[in-house]
Structures are given as structure tokens and as C-alpha cells.
mmCIF file of C-alpha atoms in Angstrom:
data_model
loop_
_atom_site.group_PDB
_atom_site.id
_atom_site.type_symbol
_atom_site.label_atom_id
_atom_site.label_comp_id
_atom_site.label_asym_id
_atom_site.label_seq_id
_atom_site.Cartn_x
_atom_site.Cartn_y
_atom_site.Cartn_z
ATOM 1 C CA UNK J 1 -0.024 -0.004 0.000
ATOM 2 C CA UNK J 2 1.438 3.482 -0.829
ATOM 3 C CA UNK J 3 1.923 5.617 2.094
ATOM 4 C CA UNK J 4 -0.521 8.534 2.043
ATOM 5 C CA UNK J 5 1.229 10.462 4.842
ATOM 6 C CA UNK J 6 4.285 10.795 2.824
ATOM 7 C CA UNK J 7 2.433 12.356 -0.017
ATOM 8 C CA UNK J 8 0.359 14.567 2.300
ATOM 9 C CA UNK J 9 3.557 15.889 3.728
ATOM 10 C CA UNK J 10 4.863 16.547 0.226
ATOM 11 C CA UNK J 11 1.705 18.409 -0.711
ATOM 12 C CA UNK J 12 1.762 20.443 2.576
ATOM 13 C CA UNK J 13 5.289 21.510 1.633
ATOM 14 C CA UNK J 14 4.067 22.525 -1.897
ATOM 15 C CA UNK J 15 1.593 24.937 -0.385
ATOM 16 C CA UNK J 16 -1.647 22.874 -0.596
ATOM 17 C CA UNK J 17 -4.848 24.689 0.188
ATOM 18 C CA UNK J 18 -6.406 21.674 1.925
ATOM 19 C CA UNK J 19 -5.464 18.062 2.544
ATOM 20 C CA UNK J 20 -7.929 15.137 2.754
ATOM 21 C CA UNK J 21 -7.751 11.581 3.914
ATOM 22 C CA UNK J 22 -10.060 9.133 2.389
ATOM 23 C CA UNK J 23 -11.353 5.594 2.966
ATOM 24 C CA UNK J 24 -9.954 3.587 0.151
ATOM 25 C CA UNK J 25 -12.639 0.978 0.337
ATOM 26 C CA UNK J 26 -15.517 3.461 0.201
ATOM 27 C CA UNK J 27 -14.099 6.323 -1.876
ATOM 28 C CA UNK J 28 -11.335 4.502 -4.003
ATOM 29 C CA UNK J 29 -8.766 7.091 -2.839
ATOM 30 C CA UNK J 30 -6.200 7.146 -0.144
ATOM 31 C CA UNK J 31 -5.593 10.875 0.004
ATOM 32 C CA UNK J 32 -6.238 14.038 -1.956
ATOM 33 C CA UNK J 33 -5.404 17.612 -1.742
ATOM 34 C CA UNK J 34 -6.430 20.995 -3.301
ATOM 35 C CA UNK J 35 -3.234 22.454 -4.776
ATOM 36 C CA UNK J 36 -2.554 25.961 -6.132
ATOM 37 C CA UNK J 37 -2.341 25.783 -9.948
ATOM 38 C CA UNK J 38 1.369 26.710 -9.870
ATOM 39 C CA UNK J 39 2.252 23.649 -7.768
ATOM 40 C CA UNK J 40 0.540 21.131 -10.003
ATOM 41 C CA UNK J 41 3.382 20.456 -12.445
ATOM 42 C CA UNK J 42 5.966 19.882 -9.639
ATOM 43 C CA UNK J 43 3.675 17.509 -7.677
ATOM 44 C CA UNK J 44 2.952 15.558 -10.856
ATOM 45 C CA UNK J 45 6.659 15.212 -11.445
ATOM 46 C CA UNK J 46 7.172 13.878 -7.952
ATOM 47 C CA UNK J 47 4.507 11.259 -8.536
ATOM 48 C CA UNK J 48 5.984 10.287 -11.843
ATOM 49 C CA UNK J 49 9.319 9.707 -10.248
ATOM 50 C CA UNK J 50 7.679 7.441 -7.731
ATOM 51 C CA UNK J 51 6.280 5.384 -10.581
ATOM 52 C CA UNK J 52 2.690 6.626 -10.479
ATOM 53 C CA UNK J 53 0.589 6.770 -13.591
ATOM 54 C CA UNK J 54 -2.085 9.322 -14.491
ATOM 55 C CA UNK J 55 -5.362 7.544 -14.443
ATOM 56 C CA UNK J 56 -7.507 10.386 -15.624
ATOM 57 C CA UNK J 57 -8.081 14.125 -15.600
ATOM 58 C CA UNK J 58 -11.495 15.651 -15.436
ATOM 59 C CA UNK J 59 -13.379 18.795 -14.449
ATOM 60 C CA UNK J 60 -16.487 19.599 -12.579
ATOM 61 C CA UNK J 61 -18.228 22.904 -12.508
ATOM 62 C CA UNK J 62 -19.222 24.290 -9.060
ATOM 63 C CA UNK J 63 -20.259 27.610 -7.632
ATOM 64 C CA UNK J 64 -16.686 28.486 -6.718
ATOM 65 C CA UNK J 65 -15.251 27.553 -10.108
ATOM 66 C CA UNK J 66 -14.052 24.466 -11.957
ATOM 67 C CA UNK J 67 -12.659 21.661 -9.895
ATOM 68 C CA UNK J 68 -10.106 19.891 -12.006
ATOM 69 C CA UNK J 69 -9.267 16.433 -10.575
ATOM 70 C CA UNK J 70 -6.101 14.463 -11.396
ATOM 71 C CA UNK J 71 -6.204 10.822 -10.366
ATOM 72 C CA UNK J 72 -3.075 8.785 -9.978
ATOM 73 C CA UNK J 73 -2.410 5.136 -9.411
ATOM 74 C CA UNK J 74 0.852 3.529 -8.464
ATOM 75 C CA UNK J 75 2.307 0.888 -10.706
ATOM 76 C CA UNK J 76 4.159 -0.750 -7.744
ATOM 77 C CA UNK J 77 1.582 -1.114 -5.010
ATOM 78 C CA UNK J 78 -2.211 -0.596 -4.521
ATOM 79 C CA UNK J 79 -3.565 2.803 -3.527
ATOM 80 C CA UNK J 80 -4.848 5.762 -5.508
ATOM 81 C CA UNK J 81 -4.034 9.426 -4.928
ATOM 82 C CA UNK J 82 -5.638 12.519 -6.308
ATOM 83 C CA UNK J 83 -5.061 16.135 -6.366
ATOM 84 C CA UNK J 84 -7.387 18.866 -7.427
ATOM 85 C CA UNK J 85 -7.175 22.368 -8.585
ATOM 86 C CA UNK J 86 -9.792 25.110 -8.301
ATOM 87 C CA UNK J 87 -9.929 27.223 -11.360
ATOM 88 C CA UNK J 88 -11.952 30.446 -11.330
ATOM 89 C CA UNK J 89 -14.727 30.933 -13.913
ATOM 90 C CA UNK J 90 -13.302 34.178 -15.239
ATOM 91 C CA UNK J 91 -9.768 33.021 -15.947
ATOM 92 C CA UNK J 92 -9.901 29.262 -16.622
ATOM 93 C CA UNK J 93 -6.137 28.748 -17.125
ATOM 94 C CA UNK J 94 -4.129 25.716 -16.044
ATOM 95 C CA UNK J 95 -0.695 24.380 -16.689
ATOM 96 C CA UNK J 96 -0.532 21.357 -18.967
ATOM 97 C CA UNK J 97 0.928 18.034 -17.720
ATOM 98 C CA UNK J 98 2.077 17.160 -21.236
ATOM 99 C CA UNK J 99 5.818 17.429 -20.257
ATOM 100 C CA UNK J 100 5.391 14.974 -17.451
ATOM 101 C CA UNK J 101 2.695 12.627 -18.612
ATOM 102 C CA UNK J 102 2.376 12.710 -22.390
ATOM 103 C CA UNK J 103 -0.979 10.922 -22.301
ATOM 104 C CA UNK J 104 -2.442 13.883 -20.357
ATOM 105 C CA UNK J 105 -2.697 15.696 -23.766
ATOM 106 C CA UNK J 106 -5.800 13.831 -24.769
ATOM 107 C CA UNK J 107 -7.520 14.245 -21.372
ATOM 108 C CA UNK J 108 -6.795 17.944 -21.474
ATOM 109 C CA UNK J 109 -8.129 18.312 -24.997
ATOM 110 C CA UNK J 110 -11.350 16.524 -23.885
ATOM 111 C CA UNK J 111 -11.658 18.738 -20.805
ATOM 112 C CA UNK J 112 -11.051 21.824 -22.894
ATOM 113 C CA UNK J 113 -13.820 20.599 -25.311
ATOM 114 C CA UNK J 114 -16.419 20.214 -22.695
ATOM 115 C CA UNK J 115 -15.643 22.929 -20.193
ATOM 116 C CA UNK J 116 -13.662 25.537 -22.066
ATOM 117 C CA UNK J 117 -10.603 25.368 -19.838
ATOM 118 C CA UNK J 118 -7.330 26.324 -21.352
ATOM 119 C CA UNK J 119 -4.258 24.221 -20.700
ATOM 120 C CA UNK J 120 -1.403 26.634 -21.311
ATOM 121 C CA UNK J 121 1.457 24.525 -22.455
ATOM 122 C CA UNK J 122 -0.548 21.876 -24.279
ATOM 123 C CA UNK J 123 1.025 21.633 -27.748
ATOM 124 C CA UNK J 124 -2.119 20.672 -29.574
ATOM 125 C CA UNK J 125 -5.152 22.129 -27.861
ATOM 126 C CA UNK J 126 -7.666 21.456 -30.725
ATOM 127 C CA UNK J 127 -11.042 19.794 -30.229
ATOM 128 C CA UNK J 128 -10.825 16.032 -29.601
ATOM 129 C CA UNK J 129 -14.438 14.851 -29.585
ATOM 130 C CA UNK J 130 -16.280 17.967 -30.684
ATOM 131 C CA UNK J 131 -16.476 18.857 -34.411
ATOM 132 C CA UNK J 132 -13.907 21.537 -35.456
ATOM 133 C CA UNK J 133 -16.836 23.867 -36.336
ATOM 134 C CA UNK J 134 -18.693 23.419 -33.084
ATOM 135 C CA UNK J 135 -20.578 26.508 -32.370
ATOM 136 C CA UNK J 136 -21.779 27.767 -29.057
ATOM 137 C CA UNK J 137 -20.661 27.472 -25.373
ATOM 138 C CA UNK J 138 -18.866 24.356 -24.199
ATOM 139 C CA UNK J 139 -21.501 21.724 -23.846
ATOM 140 C CA UNK J 140 -21.044 20.761 -20.279
ATOM 141 C CA UNK J 141 -21.266 24.202 -18.804
ATOM 142 C CA UNK J 142 -24.156 24.645 -16.543
ATOM 143 C CA UNK J 143 -26.585 27.509 -15.658
ATOM 144 C CA UNK J 144 -25.234 29.505 -12.847
ATOM 145 C CA UNK J 145 -28.503 28.765 -10.912
ATOM 146 C CA UNK J 146 -27.918 25.007 -11.178
ATOM 147 C CA UNK J 147 -24.417 24.972 -9.677
ATOM 148 C CA UNK J 148 -23.753 23.360 -6.387
ATOM 149 C CA UNK J 149 -21.405 24.619 -3.809
ATOM 150 C CA UNK J 150 -18.126 22.672 -3.577
ATOM 151 C CA UNK J 151 -18.667 21.762 0.111
ATOM 152 C CA UNK J 152 -21.779 19.688 -0.743
ATOM 153 C CA UNK J 153 -20.088 17.547 -3.373
ATOM 154 C CA UNK J 154 -18.336 15.113 -0.825
ATOM 155 C CA UNK J 155 -15.014 15.503 -2.454
ATOM 156 C CA UNK J 156 -13.190 16.411 0.732
ATOM 157 C CA UNK J 157 -13.370 13.266 2.978
ATOM 158 C CA UNK J 158 -11.880 14.027 6.314
ATOM 159 C CA UNK J 159 -10.014 17.128 5.768
ATOM 160 C CA UNK J 160 -7.893 19.916 7.112
ATOM 161 C CA UNK J 161 -7.809 23.355 5.664
ATOM 162 C CA UNK J 162 -4.424 24.945 5.351
ATOM 163 C CA UNK J 163 -5.160 28.128 3.438
ATOM 164 C CA UNK J 164 -7.623 30.502 5.252
ATOM 165 C CA UNK J 165 -8.654 32.174 1.985
ATOM 166 C CA UNK J 166 -9.674 28.737 0.523
ATOM 167 C CA UNK J 167 -11.479 27.956 3.827
ATOM 168 C CA UNK J 168 -13.441 31.244 3.569
ATOM 169 C CA UNK J 169 -14.264 30.513 -0.065
ATOM 170 C CA UNK J 170 -15.858 27.138 0.647
ATOM 171 C CA UNK J 171 -17.277 28.325 3.980
ATOM 172 C CA UNK J 172 -15.224 26.153 6.257
ATOM 173 C CA UNK J 173 -13.304 27.097 9.414
ATOM 174 C CA UNK J 174 -9.568 26.823 8.752
ATOM 175 C CA UNK J 175 -8.590 26.429 12.391
ATOM 176 C CA UNK J 176 -10.115 23.085 13.352
ATOM 177 C CA UNK J 177 -9.777 19.746 11.608
ATOM 178 C CA UNK J 178 -13.247 18.624 10.680
ATOM 179 C CA UNK J 179 -15.270 15.628 9.472
ATOM 180 C CA UNK J 180 -17.516 15.977 6.527
ATOM 181 C CA UNK B 1 -20.344 1.997 -89.462
ATOM 182 C CA UNK B 2 -20.887 5.634 -88.602
ATOM 183 C CA UNK B 3 -23.892 4.667 -86.553
ATOM 184 C CA UNK B 4 -22.124 2.077 -84.453
ATOM 185 C CA UNK B 5 -19.180 4.433 -83.848
ATOM 186 C CA UNK B 6 -21.667 7.028 -82.557
ATOM 187 C CA UNK B 7 -23.158 4.367 -80.267
ATOM 188 C CA UNK B 8 -19.772 3.282 -78.823
ATOM 189 C CA UNK B 9 -18.183 6.609 -78.287
ATOM 190 C CA UNK B 10 -19.137 8.290 -75.062
ATOM 191 C CA UNK B 11 -20.321 11.833 -75.476
ATOM 192 C CA UNK B 12 -18.023 14.641 -74.307
ATOM 193 C CA UNK B 13 -18.426 15.476 -70.636
ATOM 194 C CA UNK B 14 -20.923 18.318 -70.067
ATOM 195 C CA UNK B 15 -19.907 21.396 -68.324
ATOM 196 C CA UNK B 16 -21.264 20.491 -64.914
ATOM 197 C CA UNK B 17 -18.654 19.311 -62.393
ATOM 198 C CA UNK B 18 -20.183 15.885 -61.895
ATOM 199 C CA UNK B 19 -22.283 13.803 -64.270
ATOM 200 C CA UNK B 20 -23.376 10.298 -64.983
ATOM 201 C CA UNK B 21 -22.297 8.894 -68.319
ATOM 202 C CA UNK B 22 -25.227 7.507 -70.325
ATOM 203 C CA UNK B 23 -25.053 3.758 -71.000
ATOM 204 C CA UNK B 24 -22.621 2.761 -73.720
ATOM 205 C CA UNK B 25 -25.308 0.801 -75.542
ATOM 206 C CA UNK B 26 -28.632 2.224 -74.600
ATOM 207 C CA UNK B 27 -30.904 -0.690 -75.310
ATOM 208 C CA UNK B 28 -33.555 -1.868 -72.722
ATOM 209 C CA UNK B 29 -32.529 -5.537 -72.536
ATOM 210 C CA UNK B 30 -28.861 -4.716 -72.332
ATOM 211 C CA UNK B 31 -29.480 -2.283 -69.541
ATOM 212 C CA UNK B 32 -31.610 -4.822 -67.687
ATOM 213 C CA UNK B 33 -28.875 -7.412 -68.102
ATOM 214 C CA UNK B 34 -26.391 -4.959 -66.482
ATOM 215 C CA UNK B 35 -28.793 -3.958 -63.862
ATOM 216 C CA UNK B 36 -29.425 -7.555 -62.802
ATOM 217 C CA UNK B 37 -25.567 -8.139 -62.638
ATOM 218 C CA UNK B 38 -25.179 -5.053 -60.615
ATOM 219 C CA UNK B 39 -27.966 -5.955 -58.185
ATOM 220 C CA UNK B 40 -26.504 -9.444 -57.664
ATOM 221 C CA UNK B 41 -23.052 -8.203 -56.948
ATOM 222 C CA UNK B 42 -23.471 -5.227 -54.690
ATOM 223 C CA UNK B 43 -20.164 -4.332 -53.126
ATOM 224 C CA UNK B 44 -20.678 -2.678 -49.787
ATOM 225 C CA UNK B 45 -17.993 -0.430 -48.211
ATOM 226 C CA UNK B 46 -16.548 -1.627 -44.937
ATOM 227 C CA UNK B 47 -17.974 1.241 -42.955
ATOM 228 C CA UNK B 48 -19.254 0.654 -39.355
ATOM 229 C CA UNK B 49 -20.026 3.471 -36.967
ATOM 230 C CA UNK B 50 -21.667 1.833 -33.925
ATOM 231 C CA UNK B 51 -23.460 -1.187 -32.737
ATOM 232 C CA UNK B 52 -25.430 -1.673 -36.036
ATOM 233 C CA UNK B 53 -22.114 -2.528 -37.590
ATOM 234 C CA UNK B 54 -22.080 -5.682 -35.387
ATOM 235 C CA UNK B 55 -25.336 -6.730 -37.009
ATOM 236 C CA UNK B 56 -23.917 -5.943 -40.396
ATOM 237 C CA UNK B 57 -20.911 -8.299 -39.562
ATOM 238 C CA UNK B 58 -23.326 -10.840 -38.277
ATOM 239 C CA UNK B 59 -25.313 -10.588 -41.648
ATOM 240 C CA UNK B 60 -22.100 -11.194 -43.479
ATOM 241 C CA UNK B 61 -21.064 -14.288 -41.484
ATOM 242 C CA UNK B 62 -22.031 -17.893 -42.022
ATOM 243 C CA UNK B 63 -25.338 -17.896 -40.146
ATOM 244 C CA UNK B 64 -27.103 -15.245 -42.241
ATOM 245 C CA UNK B 65 -24.670 -15.278 -45.083
ATOM 246 C CA UNK B 66 -25.273 -12.217 -47.141
ATOM 247 C CA UNK B 67 -23.038 -13.867 -49.797
ATOM 248 C CA UNK B 68 -26.217 -15.905 -50.827
ATOM 249 C CA UNK B 69 -27.488 -12.581 -52.228
ATOM 250 C CA UNK B 70 -24.232 -11.386 -53.781
ATOM 251 C CA UNK B 71 -23.402 -8.523 -51.366
ATOM 252 C CA UNK B 72 -20.575 -10.186 -49.385
ATOM 253 C CA UNK B 73 -17.571 -8.372 -50.956
ATOM 254 C CA UNK B 74 -16.922 -5.666 -48.293
ATOM 255 C CA UNK B 75 -14.433 -3.286 -49.877
ATOM 256 C CA UNK B 76 -11.985 -1.318 -47.750
ATOM 257 C CA UNK B 77 -11.864 1.419 -50.407
ATOM 258 C CA UNK B 78 -14.751 3.655 -51.317
ATOM 259 C CA UNK B 79 -13.666 3.703 -54.944
ATOM 260 C CA UNK B 80 -14.445 0.000 -55.285
ATOM 261 C CA UNK B 81 -17.759 0.061 -53.540
ATOM 262 C CA UNK B 82 -21.242 0.820 -54.692
ATOM 263 C CA UNK B 83 -23.276 0.357 -51.487
ATOM 264 C CA UNK B 84 -22.862 2.269 -48.361
ATOM 265 C CA UNK B 85 -24.531 0.821 -45.245
ATOM 266 C CA UNK B 86 -24.540 3.643 -42.707
ATOM 267 C CA UNK B 87 -24.532 1.467 -39.704
ATOM 268 C CA UNK B 88 -24.656 3.557 -36.561
ATOM 269 C CA UNK B 89 -24.646 7.028 -35.023
ATOM 270 C CA UNK B 90 -23.322 9.711 -37.341
ATOM 271 C CA UNK B 91 -21.569 12.288 -35.141
ATOM 272 C CA UNK B 92 -20.728 15.770 -36.323
ATOM 273 C CA UNK B 93 -17.156 14.910 -36.058
ATOM 274 C CA UNK B 94 -17.674 11.885 -38.452
ATOM 275 C CA UNK B 95 -19.926 13.809 -40.903
ATOM 276 C CA UNK B 96 -17.162 15.185 -43.127
ATOM 277 C CA UNK B 97 -15.558 11.741 -43.359
ATOM 278 C CA UNK B 98 -18.942 10.174 -44.332
ATOM 279 C CA UNK B 99 -19.656 12.697 -47.113
ATOM 280 C CA UNK B 100 -16.082 12.366 -48.452
ATOM 281 C CA UNK B 101 -16.359 8.551 -48.631
ATOM 282 C CA UNK B 102 -19.826 8.903 -50.338
ATOM 283 C CA UNK B 103 -18.318 11.321 -52.888
ATOM 284 C CA UNK B 104 -15.459 8.962 -53.580
ATOM 285 C CA UNK B 105 -17.818 6.092 -54.422
ATOM 286 C CA UNK B 106 -18.361 5.650 -58.228
ATOM 287 C CA UNK B 107 -21.902 5.917 -59.457
ATOM 288 C CA UNK B 108 -24.269 4.214 -59.637
ATOM 289 C CA UNK B 109 -24.171 4.148 -55.807
ATOM 290 C CA UNK B 110 -26.705 3.321 -53.151
ATOM 291 C CA UNK B 111 -27.089 4.190 -49.511
ATOM 292 C CA UNK B 112 -28.801 2.163 -46.816
ATOM 293 C CA UNK B 113 -29.534 3.932 -43.493
ATOM 294 C CA UNK B 114 -29.293 1.122 -40.963
ATOM 295 C CA UNK B 115 -30.785 1.690 -37.591
ATOM 296 C CA UNK B 116 -32.562 4.470 -35.834
ATOM 297 C CA UNK B 117 -29.509 6.557 -35.311
ATOM 298 C CA UNK B 118 -28.763 6.816 -39.012
ATOM 299 C CA UNK B 119 -32.426 7.351 -39.805
ATOM 300 C CA UNK B 120 -33.235 10.136 -37.344
ATOM 301 C CA UNK B 121 -30.675 10.444 -34.628
ATOM 302 C CA UNK B 122 -32.483 7.728 -32.625
ATOM 303 C CA UNK B 123 -31.995 7.857 -28.807
ATOM 304 C CA UNK B 124 -29.450 10.631 -29.263
ATOM 305 C CA UNK B 125 -32.067 13.111 -30.591
ATOM 306 C CA UNK B 126 -33.080 15.375 -27.720
ATOM 307 C CA UNK B 127 -33.095 19.090 -26.919
ATOM 308 C CA UNK B 128 -29.683 20.497 -26.404
ATOM 309 C CA UNK B 129 -27.685 17.636 -28.007
ATOM 310 C CA UNK B 130 -24.478 18.961 -29.508
ATOM 311 C CA UNK B 131 -22.730 15.970 -31.240
ATOM 312 C CA UNK B 132 -25.066 13.993 -33.392
ATOM 313 C CA UNK B 133 -26.296 14.462 -36.997
ATOM 314 C CA UNK B 134 -30.121 13.904 -36.744
ATOM 315 C CA UNK B 135 -30.418 11.498 -39.703
ATOM 316 C CA UNK B 136 -27.814 10.719 -42.336
ATOM 317 C CA UNK B 137 -30.243 11.989 -44.970
ATOM 318 C CA UNK B 138 -29.337 15.504 -43.954
ATOM 319 C CA UNK B 139 -25.906 14.767 -45.490
ATOM 320 C CA UNK B 140 -26.333 12.349 -48.421
ATOM 321 C CA UNK B 141 -29.267 10.899 -50.308
ATOM 322 C CA UNK B 142 -30.600 7.669 -48.803
ATOM 323 C CA UNK B 143 -32.243 4.829 -50.795
ATOM 324 C CA UNK B 144 -33.389 2.500 -48.149
ATOM 325 C CA UNK B 145 -34.136 3.004 -44.471
ATOM 326 C CA UNK B 146 -33.818 -0.092 -42.228
ATOM 327 C CA UNK B 147 -35.336 0.640 -38.824
ATOM 328 C CA UNK B 148 -34.317 -1.174 -35.635
ATOM 329 C CA UNK B 149 -32.084 -0.464 -32.650
ATOM 330 C CA UNK B 150 -30.035 -2.227 -33.915
ATOM 331 C CA UNK B 151 -31.882 -4.003 -36.862
ATOM 332 C CA UNK B 152 -31.705 -7.792 -36.982
ATOM 333 C CA UNK B 153 -29.446 -9.232 -39.627
ATOM 334 C CA UNK B 154 -32.620 -10.376 -41.451
ATOM 335 C CA UNK B 155 -33.691 -6.744 -41.637
ATOM 336 C CA UNK B 156 -30.318 -5.789 -43.132
ATOM 337 C CA UNK B 157 -30.744 -8.589 -45.678
ATOM 338 C CA UNK B 158 -34.256 -7.217 -46.422
ATOM 339 C CA UNK B 159 -32.685 -3.788 -47.015
ATOM 340 C CA UNK B 160 -30.379 -5.334 -49.503
ATOM 341 C CA UNK B 161 -33.350 -7.003 -51.287
ATOM 342 C CA UNK B 162 -34.971 -3.623 -51.398
ATOM 343 C CA UNK B 163 -31.947 -2.059 -53.055
ATOM 344 C CA UNK B 164 -31.945 -4.876 -55.600
ATOM 345 C CA UNK B 165 -35.520 -4.136 -56.251
ATOM 346 C CA UNK B 166 -34.667 -0.449 -56.728
ATOM 347 C CA UNK B 167 -31.965 -1.363 -59.241
ATOM 348 C CA UNK B 168 -33.956 -3.857 -61.232
ATOM 349 C CA UNK B 169 -37.644 -3.230 -60.466
ATOM 350 C CA UNK B 170 -38.007 -6.909 -59.440
ATOM 351 C CA UNK B 171 -37.826 -8.783 -56.177
ATOM 352 C CA UNK B 172 -35.852 -11.985 -56.750
ATOM 353 C CA UNK B 173 -36.358 -13.638 -53.329
ATOM 354 C CA UNK B 174 -39.428 -15.206 -51.792
ATOM 355 C CA UNK B 175 -41.052 -13.099 -49.165
ATOM 356 C CA UNK B 176 -40.836 -14.484 -45.562
ATOM 357 C CA UNK B 177 -44.113 -16.055 -44.466
ATOM 358 C CA UNK B 178 -44.491 -13.568 -41.530
ATOM 359 C CA UNK B 179 -44.229 -10.551 -43.898
ATOM 360 C CA UNK B 180 -46.567 -11.799 -46.586
#
């Protein structure tokens, strides 16, 4: 079993906004974290060096912005990890993982298709599944009235908030460690 | 001599970009002979888009054996085919490919829309859908519609009979008892 504490410590050092511990049997994850967008690339590199593979990359629209989730699985031992990034609606830019995991290119193109996110260093950010002449807003964007707050989505497991601004954004107290 | 030369020389191409050459010897029994030959050796293009293609494969295999009716030579090149079975959902991404393949087929050519997706969009026709062409007849002319989701191999065979009927004006095979 991969050691989640080691990775949680790594992410804490990388400036994570929040850290979560999950029940592998129930949620399929050992640990996850919200990372600032500028830390994503380095954390992915660390995981790559520890022989992790990128399982998938997907987005979810919430009231606070897009939650982009990166799932990783170890090729050596069981145990999945994930980290997430919160991207604001107004400026949906993210770094591309293409330099670390080449296969991320396709996932990023798909996410860009459906949510209109922009992956900055992706070398080939053209529509993957949509037609080239697709007209209109990205198809999986929701009405602002239909969006759910991030807190209600059950992404966080048992979590601790490290960044007070992030805590204020999702409406959680950053001081105490809480159970959701 | 002059008359037979006139009969055997094809006329100069008209100014339009595409045209169908008139028959070399324009006599009714000769044309009928060629039509029957054509109908008994339809060459479909190997073109499967979704689950209906599985039924097309089944129709071409030993149990249903489309070879009994002369349509077993599935060609991998559009330039050698004269029947296009549109088997499956036509997405907007695939639409340019489909029209190009149709245009590459030499005339006379026939199109069979197999299954509800190719006929009207089928289960993918709903308000707000962004990826599916609602009926292949919006792109290319269709001769025979074979409904079903997916159609049984017998239905695909019946579609082939219908195309043979369009070509020759005659149904060569006995009608199944349930249909009669």
C-alpha cells in the first residue's frame, strides 16, 4: 500500500490549500489535496518519479469555479491518490501536464472541449471529440443557478484546511480539523 | 459503321462538375442485363459506425450469409464500392468523413441507412444535444431505411433486397411468411 502520509507531507510543503484523507474501500482514494495551480506540475513530477501513472483528468463545475481532478495510481503497489485544482470561472487557465505525462494531452483536450478550460502549455489544444466547427458555449457548462457549492459534493473526505482564503471561499473554518 | 461508332463513343463531358455517363449501348434488354448483374453483386463499403455494424458483420457471417445474395464483398476502399450501409450514429465529427467517402464512391451508388440513429438520430435526438447528426439523409441521399435499434441481420438482408428491387424493379427472393 502506498503511504498517504508521505504524499500529504509533500503536498503540505508544496503549499496545498487543503489536505484530505479518504477511505480507500469507500471512496477509492487514499488521499487527496487541493493544490494551487502553480504547484501542479511539480507535484505531478514527484508522482511520476515514484512510478505513479495518470489515471484520468476531469473537471466539474461548481459555484466556486471549476474543480479539476487528477487521479493517480501506483504501478508498484495498490492505492490511489488525487489532487485537485480550483480554477476560477473568469480565468480558466491551467498548466498542462504534457511534459510529465504525455498521455495527459488527450484528457486535457477533452476537458477543454467540454468545459472551455485552457491548458497553457498543451502543444495541440484542438477539439478532440467535438467537431472543429462546433458553435456555441462548451456543452457541459451549467446554468449559474444549477451550480452546487463545492462543500456539498463530498470531495473532501476527512479534511484539514491549510489556506484560510480557501476555507473562507468554501465556507469552512480553517482552524479546526473537521469531518464532513 | 458511322452509326455504331456513334453508339460506342461516349459523349464529351458536359460542363457541370459531376455527371453520370449515359449507358454505352442504350438498349432496354442490355440495360436490364447490366442492372441484374449489378444488383446481384453489390459491393458494400466496410463502414461501421456503432453497434449496428455488429449486426452488419453478423449478416455477412455464416449464419445469415449475405453472400447468398451477392453482397459479401466488403471493400476497404470507397472507390471499389457501390453500396454504403450507414450502420450507426453519425456524429458531427464523423460527418465530413462520411460525405467524403460517399463522394469517392463511383456511381451508380446506393445508400442504406441502418438503424434508428442513422435514420433520425435515434436515442441521441433530444433538446440540447451537440454531437449527433439527426439523420444521415441530412448529409447524403438515402435509398433504403432499415429501422431497428439495432436492426436484426434479417432486416439488413431485407434492405439489400429492397436495393436490388430499386435497381432492377424486381424482387428476386421469396417473401418471408410472416411478412406476406
